[in-house]
mmCIF file of C-alpha atoms in Angstrom:
data_model
loop_
_atom_site.group_PDB
_atom_site.id
_atom_site.type_symbol
_atom_site.label_atom_id
_atom_site.label_comp_id
_atom_site.label_asym_id
_atom_site.label_seq_id
_atom_site.Cartn_x
_atom_site.Cartn_y
_atom_site.Cartn_z
ATOM 1 C CA MET A 1 -36.449 -172.517 62.935
ATOM 2 C CA ARG A 2 -39.741 -172.393 64.461
ATOM 3 C CA VAL A 3 -40.754 -169.988 67.273
ATOM 4 C CA SER A 4 -43.599 -170.873 69.513
ATOM 5 C CA ASN A 5 -46.586 -168.579 69.746
ATOM 6 C CA LYS A 6 -45.943 -167.948 73.423
ATOM 7 C CA LYS A 7 -42.453 -166.631 72.770
ATOM 8 C CA VAL A 8 -43.522 -164.087 70.135
ATOM 9 C CA PRO A 9 -45.403 -161.822 72.511
ATOM 10 C CA VAL A 10 -42.448 -161.952 74.924
ATOM 11 C CA LEU A 11 -40.027 -160.993 72.135
ATOM 12 C CA LEU A 12 -42.320 -158.155 71.038
ATOM 13 C CA GLN A 13 -42.592 -156.950 74.579
ATOM 14 C CA ASN A 14 -38.794 -156.985 74.935
ATOM 15 C CA LEU A 15 -38.372 -155.037 71.659
ATOM 16 C CA LEU A 16 -40.996 -152.512 72.676
ATOM 17 C CA ALA A 17 -39.465 -152.177 76.142
ATOM 18 C CA ASN A 18 -35.993 -151.540 74.655
ATOM 19 C CA GLY A 19 -37.400 -148.751 72.476
ATOM 20 C CA GLN A 20 -39.218 -147.253 75.443
ATOM 21 C CA ASN A 21 -36.012 -147.375 77.521
ATOM 22 C CA LYS A 22 -34.151 -145.418 74.832
ATOM 23 C CA ARG A 23 -36.828 -142.733 74.814
ATOM 24 C CA ASP A 24 -36.807 -142.580 78.619
ATOM 25 C CA THR A 25 -33.025 -142.290 78.626
ATOM 26 C CA GLN A 26 -33.125 -139.460 76.078
ATOM 27 C CA PHE A 27 -35.896 -137.707 78.042
ATOM 28 C CA ASN A 28 -33.954 -138.078 81.302
ATOM 29 C CA ALA A 29 -30.790 -136.715 79.697
ATOM 30 C CA GLY A 30 -32.695 -133.626 78.517
ATOM 31 C CA TYR A 31 -34.242 -133.174 81.938
ATOM 32 C CA ILE A 32 -30.838 -133.412 83.604
ATOM 33 C CA ALA A 33 -29.372 -130.865 81.160
ATOM 34 C CA ILE A 34 -32.189 -128.354 81.809
ATOM 35 C CA THR A 35 -31.927 -128.831 85.570
ATOM 36 C CA ALA A 36 -28.152 -128.363 85.515
ATOM 37 C CA THR A 37 -28.494 -125.211 83.392
ATOM 38 C CA ILE A 38 -31.052 -123.700 85.771
ATOM 39 C CA PHE A 39 -28.895 -124.569 88.771
ATOM 40 C CA LEU A 40 -25.761 -123.029 87.243
ATOM 41 C CA SER A 41 -27.698 -119.902 86.248
ATOM 42 C CA LEU A 42 -28.955 -119.480 89.809
ATOM 43 C CA LEU A 43 -25.472 -120.025 91.201
ATOM 44 C CA ILE A 44 -23.964 -117.413 88.880
ATOM 45 C CA MET A 45 -26.750 -114.985 89.766
ATOM 46 C CA VAL A 46 -26.124 -115.431 93.501
ATOM 47 C CA ILE A 47 -22.396 -114.842 93.016
ATOM 48 C CA ALA A 48 -23.042 -111.695 90.951
ATOM 49 C CA ILE A 49 -25.477 -110.276 93.527
ATOM 50 C CA THR A 50 -23.069 -111.028 96.371
ATOM 51 C CA LEU A 51 -20.171 -109.297 94.626
ATOM 52 C CA GLY A 52 -22.372 -106.326 93.751
ATOM 53 C CA ASN A 53 -23.519 -105.907 97.346
ATOM 54 C CA ARG A 54 -19.958 -106.267 98.560
ATOM 55 C CA SER A 55 -18.884 -103.441 96.277
ATOM 56 C CA ILE A 56 -21.732 -101.213 97.433
ATOM 57 C CA LEU A 57 -21.043 -101.924 101.107
ATOM 58 C CA SER A 58 -17.345 -101.261 100.609
ATOM 59 C CA HIS A 59 -18.143 -97.912 99.030
ATOM 60 C CA SER A 60 -20.533 -97.108 101.885
ATOM 61 C CA SER A 61 -17.878 -97.955 104.493
ATOM 62 C CA SER A 62 -15.395 -95.740 102.691
ATOM 63 C CA LEU A 63 -17.843 -92.821 102.762
ATOM 64 C CA GLU A 64 -18.577 -93.348 106.462
ATOM 65 C CA PHE A 65 -14.848 -93.392 107.204
ATOM 66 C CA ASN A 66 -14.340 -90.118 105.319
ATOM 67 C CA PHE A 67 -17.300 -88.493 107.102
ATOM 68 C CA LYS A 68 -15.903 -89.576 110.474
ATOM 69 C CA LYS A 69 -12.464 -88.252 109.556
ATOM 70 C CA ALA A 70 -13.906 -84.868 108.513
ATOM 71 C CA SER A 71 -16.043 -84.748 111.665
ATOM 72 C CA PHE A 72 -12.983 -85.467 113.837
ATOM 73 C CA GLN A 73 -10.946 -82.758 112.119
ATOM 74 C CA ALA A 74 -13.784 -80.252 112.539
ATOM 75 C CA ALA A 75 -13.986 -81.068 116.251
ATOM 76 C CA GLN A 76 -10.228 -80.540 116.574
ATOM 77 C CA SER A 77 -10.611 -77.178 114.844
ATOM 78 C CA CYS A 78 -13.283 -76.203 117.358
ATOM 79 C CA LEU A 79 -10.969 -77.168 120.196
ATOM 80 C CA ASP A 80 -8.267 -74.959 118.684
ATOM 81 C CA HIS A 81 -10.778 -72.104 118.371
ATOM 82 C CA ALA A 82 -11.833 -72.511 122.011
ATOM 83 C CA LEU A 83 -8.196 -72.594 123.161
ATOM 84 C CA LEU A 84 -7.432 -69.448 121.183
ATOM 85 C CA ARG A 85 -10.452 -67.659 122.683
ATOM 86 C CA LEU A 86 -9.505 -68.877 126.167
ATOM 87 C CA ALA A 87 -5.921 -67.651 125.696
ATOM 88 C CA SER A 88 -7.112 -64.184 124.701
ATOM 89 C CA ASN A 89 -9.876 -64.012 127.319
ATOM 90 C CA SER A 90 -9.637 -66.057 130.528
ATOM 91 C CA GLN A 91 -13.379 -65.491 131.077
ATOM 92 C CA TYR A 92 -14.368 -67.194 127.788
ATOM 93 C CA ALA A 93 -17.347 -69.412 128.606
ATOM 94 C CA GLY A 94 -17.771 -71.399 125.366
ATOM 95 C CA ASN A 95 -21.373 -72.355 124.561
ATOM 96 C CA GLU A 96 -21.279 -71.410 120.876
ATOM 97 C CA THR A 97 -21.731 -73.036 117.494
ATOM 98 C CA ILE A 98 -19.100 -72.480 114.827
ATOM 99 C CA THR A 99 -19.345 -73.074 111.083
ATOM 100 C CA ILE A 100 -16.064 -74.156 109.512
ATOM 101 C CA SER A 101 -15.315 -71.626 106.785
ATOM 102 C CA GLY A 102 -15.681 -72.863 103.232
ATOM 103 C CA THR A 103 -17.862 -75.802 104.313
ATOM 104 C CA SER A 104 -21.260 -76.493 105.782
ATOM 105 C CA ILE A 105 -19.733 -78.355 108.711
ATOM 106 C CA GLN A 106 -20.682 -77.059 112.115
ATOM 107 C CA CYS A 107 -19.391 -77.842 115.556
ATOM 108 C CA HIS A 108 -20.665 -76.914 118.973
ATOM 109 C CA ILE A 109 -18.501 -75.833 121.888
ATOM 110 C CA TYR A 110 -20.237 -76.684 125.158
ATOM 111 C CA PRO A 111 -19.918 -74.427 128.210
ATOM 112 C CA ILE A 112 -16.385 -74.598 129.546
ATOM 113 C CA GLU A 113 -16.067 -76.208 132.962
ATOM 114 C CA ASN A 114 -13.595 -74.258 135.091
ATOM 115 C CA LEU A 115 -11.936 -76.129 137.915
ATOM 116 C CA PRO A 116 -9.392 -74.550 140.304
ATOM 117 C CA SER A 117 -6.358 -75.292 138.118
ATOM 118 C CA ASN A 118 -7.933 -76.904 135.033
ATOM 119 C CA ALA A 119 -10.504 -76.191 132.361
ATOM 120 C CA ILE A 120 -12.544 -78.823 130.537
ATOM 121 C CA ILE A 121 -13.559 -78.021 126.970
ATOM 122 C CA LYS A 122 -16.128 -80.243 125.281
ATOM 123 C CA VAL A 123 -16.911 -80.016 121.566
ATOM 124 C CA GLN A 124 -19.172 -81.916 119.214
ATOM 125 C CA SER A 125 -19.052 -82.068 115.433
ATOM 126 C CA GLN A 126 -21.430 -83.986 113.193
ATOM 127 C CA LEU A 127 -21.249 -84.678 109.480
ATOM 128 C CA ASN A 128 -24.090 -86.801 108.105
ATOM 129 C CA LYS A 129 -24.321 -89.571 110.725
ATOM 130 C CA ALA A 130 -20.675 -89.364 111.805
ATOM 131 C CA THR A 131 -20.428 -87.640 115.177
ATOM 132 C CA THR A 132 -17.270 -86.764 117.083
ATOM 133 C CA ASN A 133 -17.327 -85.735 120.746
ATOM 134 C CA LEU A 134 -13.989 -84.525 122.099
ATOM 135 C CA LYS A 135 -13.180 -83.624 125.692
ATOM 136 C CA LEU A 136 -9.998 -81.631 126.299
ATOM 137 C CA THR A 137 -8.650 -80.964 129.777
ATOM 138 C CA VAL A 138 -6.082 -78.139 129.963
ATOM 139 C CA GLN A 139 -4.099 -76.626 132.780
ATOM 140 C CA ILE A 140 -4.900 -72.991 133.554
ATOM 141 C CA PRO A 141 -3.288 -70.444 132.856
ATOM 142 C CA GLN A 142 -0.648 -72.160 130.654
ATOM 143 C CA LEU A 143 -3.299 -73.984 128.566
ATOM 144 C CA SER A 144 -1.099 -77.058 128.390
ATOM 145 C CA THR A 145 -2.950 -80.243 127.541
ATOM 146 C CA ILE A 146 -3.577 -82.687 130.349
ATOM 147 C CA SER A 147 -5.786 -85.073 128.397
ATOM 148 C CA LEU A 148 -7.731 -85.374 125.153
ATOM 149 C CA GLU A 149 -10.459 -88.006 124.890
ATOM 150 C CA GLU A 150 -13.046 -88.955 122.330
ATOM 151 C CA MET A 151 -16.272 -89.663 124.140
ATOM 152 C CA ALA A 152 -19.243 -91.738 122.962
ATOM 153 C CA ASN A 153 -21.555 -88.956 124.165
ATOM 154 C CA PHE A 154 -21.724 -86.196 126.759
#
């Protein structure tokens, strides 16, 4: 069997091209594997950071809730103190700051507003950034509660 001279270069080119295609395929497969690995690593890192931040924010929200709860209870204690002082002295004017014993929590009793048959007692307690402003309206002289409101500010 005789092959013409013109066909030999074409056959060589085809053989060389097939070898080149195999190398390109192997190179592309390696490139795809590296790209996929980098992508998966980034995805896992994003998920880990998101879950970590979620945990931190959850803990922060829990602390804020506890500070608000303690601030509210301190404000209620100040209202009780003001009512007790008002019951023992009808001329009690308020306008004092009280430290809750055993803690560093303070609350302020604003000047009591005396109306003909009612008294309005306003107190504020703050713990870290959690602030509670309570406004209590009581009937004089019985000191029975008419209303209790939490205000945004006074």
